[in-house]
Short mmCIF file of C-alpha atoms (C1' of nucleotides) in Angstrom, two decimals:
data_model
loop_
_atom_site.label_atom_id
_atom_site.label_comp_id
_atom_site.label_asym_id
_atom_site.label_seq_id
_atom_site.Cartn_x
_atom_site.Cartn_y
_atom_site.Cartn_z
CA MET A 1 131.68 74.31 25.96
CA GLU A 2 134.69 75.67 28.44
CA PHE A 3 133.01 75.54 32.05
CA THR A 4 130.73 72.60 33.29
CA ARG A 5 129.02 72.59 36.26
CA PRO A 6 130.57 71.20 39.38
CA ARG A 7 130.28 67.71 39.77
CA GLY A 8 127.21 66.65 41.65
CA THR A 9 125.93 70.11 41.04
CA ARG A 10 122.15 71.08 39.12
CA ASP A 11 120.97 74.39 37.63
CA PHE A 12 117.10 74.81 37.47
CA LEU A 13 115.39 76.62 35.34
CA PHE A 14 112.45 78.25 35.50
CA ASP A 15 109.62 75.50 35.21
CA GLU A 16 111.40 73.29 37.68
CA MET A 17 112.18 75.95 39.96
CA ARG A 18 108.17 77.26 40.20
CA GLN A 19 107.76 73.28 41.42
CA ARG A 20 109.80 73.40 43.73
CA SER A 21 108.65 76.95 45.40
CA GLU A 22 105.24 75.57 45.37
CA ALA A 23 106.52 72.38 47.55
CA GLU A 24 108.18 75.30 49.49
CA ASN A 25 104.93 76.89 49.95
CA THR A 26 103.42 73.66 50.99
CA LEU A 27 105.64 73.13 53.53
CA ARG A 28 106.26 76.68 54.54
CA GLU A 29 102.37 76.82 55.62
CA VAL A 30 102.47 73.48 57.25
CA PHE A 31 105.36 74.00 59.16
CA GLU A 32 103.85 77.42 60.37
CA ASN A 33 100.31 76.01 60.90
CA TYR A 34 102.20 74.24 63.63
CA GLY A 35 103.44 77.12 64.85
CA TYR A 36 106.73 76.52 63.95
CA GLY A 37 109.42 79.61 63.22
CA GLU A 38 111.52 79.99 60.34
CA VAL A 39 115.57 80.81 61.39
CA LYS A 40 118.26 81.14 58.87
CA THR A 41 122.17 79.57 59.89
CA PRO A 42 125.46 80.11 57.61
CA LEU A 43 126.26 77.66 55.04
CA PHE A 44 129.63 76.61 56.70
CA GLU A 45 130.60 76.54 60.19
CA GLU A 46 133.17 75.45 61.83
CA LEU A 47 134.99 72.08 60.72
CA LYS A 48 134.38 70.89 64.84
CA LEU A 49 130.86 71.45 64.92
CA PHE A 50 130.41 68.43 62.62
CA THR A 51 133.17 66.07 63.65
CA THR A 52 132.02 66.78 67.46
CA LYS A 53 128.12 65.16 66.38
CA SER A 54 129.30 62.92 63.70
CA GLY A 55 132.89 62.15 64.80
CA GLU A 56 136.40 62.40 62.54
CA GLU A 57 135.36 60.18 59.92
CA ILE A 58 132.91 62.61 58.19
CA ILE A 59 135.42 64.46 57.33
CA ASP A 60 136.19 61.88 54.50
CA GLN A 61 132.02 63.31 53.47
CA LEU A 62 132.43 67.01 54.25
CA TYR A 63 133.63 70.41 51.91
CA ASN A 64 136.14 71.62 54.59
CA PHE A 65 138.65 73.90 53.93
CA LYS A 66 140.26 76.45 55.53
CA ASP A 67 139.90 80.57 55.23
CA LYS A 68 142.35 83.44 55.23
CA SER A 69 143.06 83.19 58.66
CA ASP A 70 143.34 79.48 58.82
CA ARG A 71 140.40 78.72 60.57
CA GLU A 72 138.75 75.24 59.69
CA LEU A 73 135.51 75.73 58.41
CA ALA A 74 133.67 72.71 57.06
CA LEU A 75 129.86 73.83 54.65
CA ARG A 76 127.32 72.20 56.53
CA PRO A 77 126.51 68.00 55.73
CA GLU A 78 123.05 69.14 57.48
CA VAL A 79 121.14 71.24 59.58
CA THR A 80 121.07 69.69 62.89
CA ALA A 81 123.82 70.95 64.37
CA ALA A 82 124.02 74.19 63.44
CA ILE A 83 120.23 74.41 64.62
CA SER A 84 121.92 73.21 68.76
CA ARG A 85 124.07 75.44 68.10
CA LEU A 86 122.07 78.53 67.31
CA TYR A 87 120.00 77.32 70.68
CA ILE A 88 123.57 77.38 72.51
CA ASN A 89 124.40 81.01 71.35
CA GLU A 90 121.28 82.14 71.69
CA MET A 91 118.22 81.03 72.59
CA SER A 92 119.14 78.49 75.98
CA LYS A 93 116.77 81.28 78.10
CA THR A 94 113.63 81.26 75.23
CA ALA A 95 110.32 80.10 76.66
CA LYS A 96 110.67 76.30 75.91
CA PRO A 97 109.73 74.66 74.04
CA ILE A 98 110.81 76.12 70.94
CA LYS A 99 109.85 75.19 67.38
CA LEU A 100 111.51 76.52 64.29
CA TYR A 101 112.06 75.18 60.90
CA TYR A 102 114.41 75.52 58.16
CA TYR A 103 115.35 75.67 54.20
CA GLY A 104 118.30 75.65 52.92
CA SER A 105 121.25 73.88 51.34
CA CYS A 106 123.81 70.89 52.85
CA PHE A 107 126.42 70.23 50.81
CA ARG A 108 128.28 66.25 51.15
CA TYR A 109 131.13 65.22 49.18
CA GLU A 110 129.42 61.64 47.71
CA ARG A 111 129.54 60.13 44.32
CA PRO A 112 125.89 61.85 42.91
CA GLN A 113 123.44 59.27 41.80
CA LYS A 114 119.55 59.39 42.00
CA GLY A 115 117.95 61.48 44.77
CA ARG A 116 122.04 61.92 46.25
CA PHE A 117 123.70 65.19 44.68
CA ARG A 118 126.58 67.25 46.12
CA GLN A 119 124.75 70.09 46.85
CA PHE A 120 121.06 69.32 47.91
CA TRP A 121 118.57 71.21 49.68
CA GLN A 122 116.37 70.32 53.19
CA PHE A 123 113.59 71.53 54.95
CA GLY A 124 113.72 70.32 58.26
CA CYS A 125 112.32 70.99 61.56
CA GLU A 126 113.71 71.16 65.42
CA LEU A 127 111.08 70.57 67.96
CA ILE A 128 113.81 72.12 71.56
CA GLY A 129 113.01 70.88 74.66
CA ALA A 130 109.31 69.29 74.96
CA LYS A 131 108.44 66.14 76.23
CA SER A 132 108.49 62.82 74.93
CA PRO A 133 105.54 61.42 73.29
CA GLU A 134 103.48 64.17 72.79
CA GLY A 135 106.23 66.48 71.33
CA GLU A 136 106.74 63.35 69.14
CA GLY A 137 103.42 62.86 67.92
CA GLU A 138 103.47 65.85 67.32
CA VAL A 139 106.47 66.33 65.30
CA ILE A 140 105.59 63.12 63.57
CA SER A 141 101.94 63.86 62.66
CA MET A 142 103.17 67.26 61.05
CA ALA A 143 105.84 65.39 58.74
CA ASN A 144 103.20 63.23 58.27
CA GLU A 145 100.62 65.90 56.66
CA SER A 146 103.61 67.42 54.70
CA ILE A 147 103.68 64.60 52.83
CA ILE A 148 100.01 64.26 52.23
CA LYS A 149 99.60 67.99 51.34
CA LEU A 150 102.26 68.10 48.80
CA GLY A 151 100.79 64.80 46.80
CA ILE A 152 102.94 62.33 48.03
CA THR A 153 100.34 58.93 48.16
CA THR A 154 102.96 56.44 48.28
CA ALA A 155 105.17 56.67 51.50
CA GLU A 156 105.58 54.90 54.17
CA ILE A 157 106.36 56.23 57.77
CA HIS A 158 108.74 53.58 60.18
CA ILE A 159 108.78 54.19 63.80
CA ASN A 160 111.09 52.88 66.33
CA HIS A 161 112.04 53.45 70.18
CA LEU A 162 115.91 52.93 70.44
CA GLY A 163 115.22 52.16 74.34
CA ILE A 164 113.75 49.06 73.64
CA ILE A 165 116.93 47.99 71.81
CA ARG A 166 119.41 49.96 74.16
CA GLY A 167 117.54 48.47 77.09
CA LEU A 168 117.95 44.32 75.67
CA PHE A 169 122.07 45.18 75.77
CA GLU A 170 121.88 46.88 79.05
CA HIS A 171 120.07 44.37 80.19
CA PHE A 172 122.96 41.79 78.55
CA GLY A 173 126.37 43.93 79.66
CA ILE A 174 127.13 44.59 76.57
CA ASP A 175 129.12 47.52 75.95
CA LYS A 176 128.99 50.67 73.69
CA GLU A 177 131.37 49.38 70.85
CA LYS A 178 129.17 45.81 70.35
CA SER A 179 126.22 47.60 70.61
CA ARG A 180 126.80 49.98 67.72
CA GLU A 181 127.94 47.49 65.67
CA VAL A 182 125.36 45.88 65.85
CA MET A 183 123.02 48.52 65.66
CA VAL A 184 124.86 48.94 62.41
CA VAL A 185 123.60 45.62 61.48
CA VAL A 186 119.75 45.75 62.65
CA ASP A 187 119.85 48.84 60.39
CA LYS A 188 120.17 47.15 57.52
CA GLY A 189 117.20 45.16 58.57
CA ASP A 190 118.71 41.95 56.18
CA LYS A 191 117.35 39.14 58.49
CA GLN A 192 119.95 36.89 57.20
CA LEU A 193 123.09 39.29 57.65
CA LEU A 194 121.90 39.86 61.44
CA GLU A 195 121.78 36.33 61.79
CA ASP A 196 125.52 35.37 60.18
CA ALA A 197 126.46 38.35 63.02
CA LEU A 198 125.20 37.56 65.70
CA LYS A 199 125.61 33.47 65.06
CA GLY A 200 128.15 32.96 62.27
CA ASP A 201 131.80 32.04 62.85
CA GLU A 202 133.50 34.89 64.28
CA PRO A 203 129.54 36.91 66.62
CA ILE A 204 129.88 40.00 67.27
CA ILE A 205 127.94 39.13 70.79
CA ASP A 206 128.79 35.58 71.96
CA ASN A 207 124.96 35.31 73.76
CA GLU A 208 122.29 33.69 72.22
CA GLU A 209 119.95 34.58 74.20
CA LEU A 210 119.91 37.75 73.20
CA ALA A 211 120.68 36.95 69.22
CA ASP A 212 117.63 35.55 69.48
CA ILE A 213 115.78 37.65 70.84
CA LEU A 214 117.33 40.20 68.41
CA LEU A 215 116.45 37.10 65.41
CA VAL A 216 112.84 37.43 66.34
CA LEU A 217 112.88 41.40 66.74
CA ILE A 218 113.57 42.52 63.81
CA ASP A 219 111.11 41.09 62.00
CA MET A 220 108.38 42.63 63.64
CA VAL A 221 107.14 44.86 61.08
CA GLY A 222 103.61 46.19 61.04
CA ASP A 223 100.72 48.23 62.21
CA SER A 224 100.42 49.00 66.14
CA SER A 225 98.71 46.21 66.94
CA ILE A 226 102.53 44.82 66.48
CA PHE A 227 103.27 46.59 69.44
CA GLU A 228 101.58 44.24 71.96
CA ASP A 229 104.27 41.30 70.47
CA ILE A 230 106.78 43.63 70.92
CA LYS A 231 105.93 43.51 74.45
CA ASN A 232 105.53 39.97 74.98
CA LEU A 233 108.35 39.54 73.48
CA VAL A 234 110.76 41.74 76.20
CA PHE A 235 108.51 42.89 78.78
CA ASP A 236 110.86 40.30 80.94
CA TYR A 237 113.75 42.50 80.35
CA GLU A 238 113.36 45.32 83.05
CA GLU A 239 115.45 48.05 81.11
CA CYS A 240 113.18 48.47 78.78
CA ARG A 241 109.87 49.27 80.05
CA THR A 242 110.70 52.88 79.98
CA ALA A 243 110.82 52.59 76.40
CA LEU A 244 107.75 50.28 75.94
CA ASP A 245 106.04 52.55 77.71
CA GLU A 246 107.20 55.55 76.09
CA LEU A 247 106.27 53.77 72.58
CA GLN A 248 103.11 52.87 73.85
CA GLU A 249 102.36 56.51 75.03
CA LEU A 250 103.27 57.32 71.56
CA ILE A 251 100.71 55.42 69.82
CA THR A 252 97.92 56.68 71.66
CA THR A 253 99.10 59.93 70.94
CA LEU A 254 99.52 58.93 67.00
CA LYS A 255 95.95 58.10 67.51
CA SER A 256 94.76 61.57 68.69
CA PHE A 257 96.65 63.55 66.04
CA ASN A 258 94.87 61.31 63.03
CA VAL A 259 98.02 59.19 62.46
CA LEU A 260 97.44 56.13 61.74
CA ASN A 261 98.76 54.70 58.90
CA TYR A 262 102.94 54.52 60.34
CA ASN A 263 104.83 51.12 60.66
CA ILE A 264 106.23 49.98 63.98
CA ASN A 265 109.85 48.67 62.70
CA LEU A 266 111.94 47.70 65.04
CA GLY A 267 115.09 47.28 62.27
CA VAL A 268 114.86 51.52 62.06
CA ALA A 269 118.34 52.14 64.27
CA ARG A 270 121.04 54.48 64.48
CA GLY A 271 124.20 54.14 65.78
CA LEU A 272 124.96 57.50 67.09
CA ASP A 273 124.70 57.93 71.02
CA TYR A 274 122.77 60.89 71.07
CA TYR A 275 119.99 59.52 69.94
CA THR A 276 117.65 58.70 73.25
CA GLY A 277 113.80 57.97 72.22
CA ILE A 278 112.48 57.45 69.47
CA VAL A 279 113.94 57.59 65.77
CA PHE A 280 111.67 57.67 61.89
CA GLU A 281 111.64 57.27 58.97
CA ILE A 282 109.92 58.23 56.12
CA TYR A 283 110.15 56.03 52.64
CA VAL A 284 108.65 56.19 49.19
CA PRO A 285 109.39 52.84 47.31
CA GLU A 286 109.00 54.24 43.98
CA LEU A 287 112.72 56.22 44.80
CA GLY A 288 114.24 53.05 44.42
CA SER A 289 117.54 52.63 46.02
CA GLN A 290 117.78 56.81 47.23
CA LYS A 291 113.39 55.81 49.22
CA GLN A 292 114.30 57.38 52.32
CA VAL A 293 112.33 61.27 52.30
CA CYS A 294 112.95 62.29 55.48
CA GLY A 295 114.36 60.76 58.19
CA GLY A 296 114.50 62.09 62.23
CA GLY A 297 114.35 61.22 65.61
CA THR A 298 114.43 62.47 69.35
CA TYR A 299 118.06 63.08 70.72
CA SER A 300 120.09 65.35 73.52
CA LEU A 301 122.93 66.85 70.68
CA ILE A 302 122.70 69.94 73.13
CA LYS A 303 124.39 68.32 75.93
CA LEU A 304 127.16 66.65 73.45
CA PHE A 305 128.19 70.13 72.22
CA GLY A 306 128.18 71.37 75.77
CA GLY A 307 124.76 72.53 76.48
CA GLU A 308 122.28 71.80 79.50
CA ASP A 309 120.71 68.89 79.15
CA VAL A 310 117.50 69.22 76.25
CA VAL A 311 115.67 67.22 74.65
CA SER A 312 115.28 67.72 70.87
CA THR A 313 113.06 65.53 68.69
CA GLY A 314 113.38 66.77 65.46
CA PHE A 315 113.23 65.52 61.35
CA ALA A 316 114.91 66.24 57.93
CA PHE A 317 113.28 66.32 54.52
CA GLY A 318 115.60 65.78 51.64
CA PHE A 319 113.93 68.63 49.39
CA ASP A 320 114.69 67.18 46.29
CA ARG A 321 114.10 63.67 47.15
CA LEU A 322 110.92 64.86 47.87
CA MET A 323 110.70 66.65 44.30
CA ASP A 324 111.20 63.46 43.02
CA ALA A 325 108.84 61.84 44.86
CA ILE A 326 105.94 63.69 44.12
CA GLU A 327 106.43 63.52 40.51
CA ALA A 328 107.01 59.55 40.89
CA CYS A 329 103.14 60.26 42.40
CA GLY A 330 101.68 62.51 38.76
CA ASN A 331 101.31 64.54 41.35
CA LEU A 332 103.68 67.77 40.35
CA PRO A 333 101.73 71.17 39.61
CA THR A 334 101.70 71.69 36.39
CA VAL A 335 102.94 75.01 35.54
CA LYS A 336 101.41 77.63 34.25
CA PRO A 337 102.41 80.11 31.43
CA LYS A 338 104.54 82.72 33.47
CA VAL A 339 103.18 86.06 31.65
CA ASP A 340 99.59 86.22 30.51
CA VAL A 341 99.48 89.98 28.21
CA TYR A 342 101.83 90.50 25.92
CA VAL A 343 101.49 94.40 24.38
CA ALA A 344 103.13 94.29 21.24
CA PRO A 345 103.59 97.23 19.17
CA ILE A 346 103.00 97.18 15.84
CA SER A 347 104.22 100.06 14.02
CA ASP A 348 106.92 102.13 15.93
CA ASP A 349 105.22 104.96 16.26
CA THR A 350 103.11 102.90 18.79
CA ARG A 351 106.52 101.73 21.17
CA GLN A 352 106.11 104.55 23.53
CA LEU A 353 101.90 104.31 24.22
CA SER A 354 102.41 100.89 24.66
CA TYR A 355 104.64 100.47 27.53
CA THR A 356 102.20 103.02 29.18
CA ILE A 357 99.12 100.46 28.73
CA ALA A 358 102.20 97.39 30.31
CA GLN A 359 102.98 100.01 33.19
CA ASN A 360 99.15 100.50 33.69
CA LEU A 361 98.78 96.28 33.81
CA ARG A 362 101.94 95.42 36.19
CA CYS A 363 100.51 98.53 38.39
CA GLU A 364 97.49 96.01 38.50
CA ASN A 365 99.17 92.94 39.04
CA ILE A 366 98.58 91.46 35.73
CA LYS A 367 101.69 89.28 34.62
CA THR A 368 102.79 91.25 31.63
CA GLU A 369 105.26 91.16 28.85
CA ILE A 370 106.51 93.75 26.04
CA ASP A 371 108.33 93.87 22.81
CA LEU A 372 112.00 94.52 24.44
CA SER A 373 113.48 93.90 20.74
CA ARG A 374 111.47 95.67 18.22
CA LYS A 375 110.56 92.41 16.81
CA LYS A 376 108.53 92.59 13.58
CA PHE A 377 104.71 91.51 13.06
CA LYS A 378 105.07 88.47 12.59
CA LYS A 379 107.80 87.46 14.85
CA LEU A 380 105.41 89.61 18.21
CA LEU A 381 103.14 87.13 17.56
CA SER A 382 105.09 83.83 17.39
CA TYR A 383 106.65 85.05 20.29
CA ALA A 384 104.03 85.30 22.54
CA ASN A 385 102.53 82.20 20.97
CA ASN A 386 105.83 80.54 22.79
CA LEU A 387 105.08 82.72 26.09
CA GLY A 388 101.97 80.92 26.51
CA VAL A 389 100.27 84.44 27.43
CA ARG A 390 96.32 84.48 26.96
CA PHE A 391 96.29 87.77 25.41
CA THR A 392 98.04 89.78 23.45
CA VAL A 393 97.44 93.50 22.89
CA LEU A 394 97.85 94.73 19.55
CA VAL A 395 98.74 98.43 19.49
CA GLY A 396 98.73 100.01 15.96
CA SER A 397 98.48 103.26 14.88
CA LYS A 398 95.16 102.61 12.50
CA ASP A 399 93.29 101.60 15.85
CA VAL A 400 95.52 103.60 18.34
CA GLU A 401 93.83 106.83 15.65
CA ASN A 402 90.56 105.93 17.09
CA ASN A 403 91.81 105.20 20.56
CA GLN A 404 91.63 101.82 20.42
CA VAL A 405 93.67 98.66 20.63
CA THR A 406 92.80 95.06 19.71
CA ILE A 407 93.25 92.56 22.06
CA LYS A 408 93.32 88.93 20.60
CA ASN A 409 92.80 85.81 23.20
CA MET A 410 96.07 83.67 21.68
CA GLN A 411 94.10 80.58 23.39
CA THR A 412 90.88 80.62 20.47
CA GLY A 413 91.98 83.27 17.88
CA TYR A 414 89.46 85.54 18.94
CA GLN A 415 90.16 89.58 19.09
CA GLU A 416 88.52 92.45 19.09
CA LEU A 417 88.67 96.01 19.09
CA ILE A 418 88.57 97.63 22.58
CA ASP A 419 88.91 101.44 24.20
CA ILE A 420 92.91 102.30 25.45
CA ASP A 421 90.61 102.72 28.08
CA ASN A 422 88.71 100.15 28.67
CA ILE A 423 91.85 98.32 28.50
CA LEU A 424 92.21 96.99 32.05
CA SER A 425 88.81 96.20 32.94
CA TYR A 426 88.26 94.09 29.56
CA ILE A 427 91.89 91.92 30.45
CA LYS A 428 90.49 91.96 33.92
CA GLU A 429 87.51 90.69 33.32
CA ASN A 430 88.22 87.60 30.72
CA LEU A 431 91.76 86.60 32.18
"C1'" G B 1 135.89 53.71 46.69
"C1'" C B 2 133.75 49.40 43.11
"C1'" C B 3 130.37 47.86 38.81
"C1'" G B 4 127.72 48.62 34.25
"C1'" G B 5 125.81 52.36 30.59
"C1'" G B 6 126.08 56.57 28.33
"C1'" G B 7 128.23 62.23 25.99
"C1'" U B 8 126.81 64.41 18.58
"C1'" A B 9 123.98 72.77 17.70
"C1'" G B 10 120.80 75.94 22.92
"C1'" G B 11 117.14 72.46 23.40
"C1'" G B 12 115.69 66.81 21.78
"C1'" U B 13 117.99 63.43 18.38
"C1'" A B 14 119.87 59.89 13.27
"C1'" G B 15 124.17 57.71 12.70
"C1'" G B 16 128.86 54.54 13.92
"C1'" C B 17 131.15 46.98 10.38
"C1'" G B 18 137.08 53.72 9.52
"C1'" G B 19 136.78 57.05 3.52
"C1'" U B 20 132.09 62.79 -0.33
"C1'" C B 21 128.88 68.62 2.29
"C1'" A B 22 126.57 64.44 9.80
"C1'" U B 23 120.47 63.34 9.58
"C1'" C B 24 115.46 65.23 11.46
"C1'" C B 25 112.95 68.02 14.91
"C1'" U B 26 113.19 72.46 17.62
"C1'" A B 27 114.62 77.06 19.08
"C1'" C B 28 116.80 81.69 16.75
"C1'" G B 29 118.52 85.34 12.77
"C1'" G B 30 117.03 86.55 7.27
"C1'" G B 31 113.12 86.40 3.45
"C1'" A B 32 108.28 85.74 0.49
"C1'" C B 33 105.44 89.45 3.58
"C1'" U B 34 105.07 97.62 5.24
"C1'" G B 35 98.81 95.61 9.62
"C1'" U B 36 95.76 89.79 10.38
"C1'" G B 37 100.71 88.16 9.24
"C1'" G B 38 100.61 83.06 15.78
"C1'" A B 39 100.09 79.10 8.97
"C1'" U B 40 102.97 77.69 5.07
"C1'" C B 41 107.28 78.24 1.74
"C1'" C B 42 112.65 79.60 0.80
"C1'" U B 43 117.18 80.60 3.39
"C1'" G B 44 121.28 81.21 7.34
"C1'" U B 45 123.92 80.61 11.95
"C1'" G B 46 124.59 76.39 14.80
"C1'" A B 47 127.28 70.47 17.11
"C1'" C B 48 130.29 64.78 17.11
"C1'" U B 49 132.76 65.82 25.45
"C1'" C B 50 138.16 66.34 26.13
"C1'" G B 51 142.71 64.58 25.47
"C1'" G B 52 146.54 60.69 23.60
"C1'" G B 53 147.03 55.86 20.33
"C1'" U B 54 145.76 53.16 15.77
"C1'" U B 55 145.46 54.72 10.53
"C1'" C B 56 146.66 57.16 4.17
"C1'" G B 57 142.41 59.26 7.15
"C1'" A B 58 139.00 58.52 13.73
"C1'" A B 59 131.68 61.34 15.60
"C1'" U B 60 133.12 55.55 14.82
"C1'" C B 61 138.43 51.22 16.96
"C1'" U B 62 141.44 51.93 21.24
"C1'" C B 63 143.71 53.55 26.26
"C1'" G B 64 143.13 58.06 30.07
"C1'" G B 65 140.36 61.90 31.90
"C1'" C B 66 135.82 65.25 32.64
"C1'" C B 67 130.64 65.09 33.55
"C1'" C B 68 125.71 62.09 32.69
"C1'" C B 69 122.66 58.02 34.26
"C1'" G B 70 121.60 53.07 37.28
"C1'" G B 71 123.67 50.07 40.56
"C1'" C B 72 127.07 48.31 45.34
"C1'" C B 73 129.20 50.91 49.82
"C1'" C B 74 127.98 54.82 52.56
"C1'" C B 75 124.40 57.50 54.71
"C1'" A B 76 124.69 62.40 60.08
#
RNA sequence: GCCGGGGUAGGGUAGGCGGUCAUCCUACGGGACUGUGGAUCCUGUGACUCGGGUUCGAAUCUCGGCCCCGGCCCCA
């Protein structure tokens, strides 16, 4: 083969595309039921937009380039930054809260593996300018509903409030740099690793009391009842109380939204400063090492980009992983044949009439295919068979002399003579 | 960036201790067969990922590239 696909990219063929469209429509429906409107932003942006959000280091993982006027650009690695930019550019005076969603591909220069590609699709939303616990509650509820409607039955939602651990850092006077380092370790969710990092030979922070609390906290994963344990552990540290209150309220709100199947998990962490409140992730364990299908939280990116301080909550689904998850749960929709009726001219002199018959069917939204390559009789049926159509309309001169055609049910093999004028009604009745 | 397993017609595969024509299924073309024939039979086109090395001879052994699969790292 002369040309190959670029590494980490995929071609999608008919069946897979139909399954993906179906999932896409399901998500659109859910998001729009919650009052979200779709937006679309460019596939590429100024490189600066992404480095401002995530630091210079991400250039390693970007597809960036200079255009012919020497502008530094990059293919977007995610959409949240673009949405914040769009908000500042066009929507800062729009009545809040603003609810928008997006679907599109993103690009990252990474080593491809299962559930990870260089071009991949994200389906996400942003809720801009809502009050915290209720906005977060609704957003999580929407994510939860999406997962359920897609047929993903084994998903786990993990929620954390970064204010708790941040409050502890503040209380113990830990600087930003060290806090971030600890966060990174906490995020790995490995207790032994954390113990080594805090109490090993070269501890990141030299504080026994904080280390002990963190080591207990990281184990606190469980349903909403675990909140009491967390509260008992950190209530004495004043800096944590706002976060505790917010988390408490979120739990109450989620209950009202009828979301009960989540975990509180202090191990869901983020190193970046713009996260201000809750963060959450959704895992589908069957997917192995790339099991995270969704990530989200509350952040003030807009301020970071030079706008006013408007807090948003949002999340993004890794669309490709959602498809994997649906498959893992055995709930991929079976694809229907893409054509319902095949019109087969079996004599040369009935070809033109066949086109007319096909057009009439198409006018009534019946998916119809007609022979375009002058196939012989046997090939006509064989082709129709491979298409998986329900009916083949055999148009031959002997029948046409009596103003009739033969309609064959391809599943049963049963066929009957039908008046040309009655083709439409016959097919509509039997389809 | 690191570790492992792979790559054979359009799709799916067999073979591989070096040696006739590289296997089978499917799809595609022709025929038995100008309208009952979606079957069956016959037949045709079509492939050893790319490049170097060893060898009289490489799909097979060897090295490297590219790509795929899985695992680590990372994950905005």
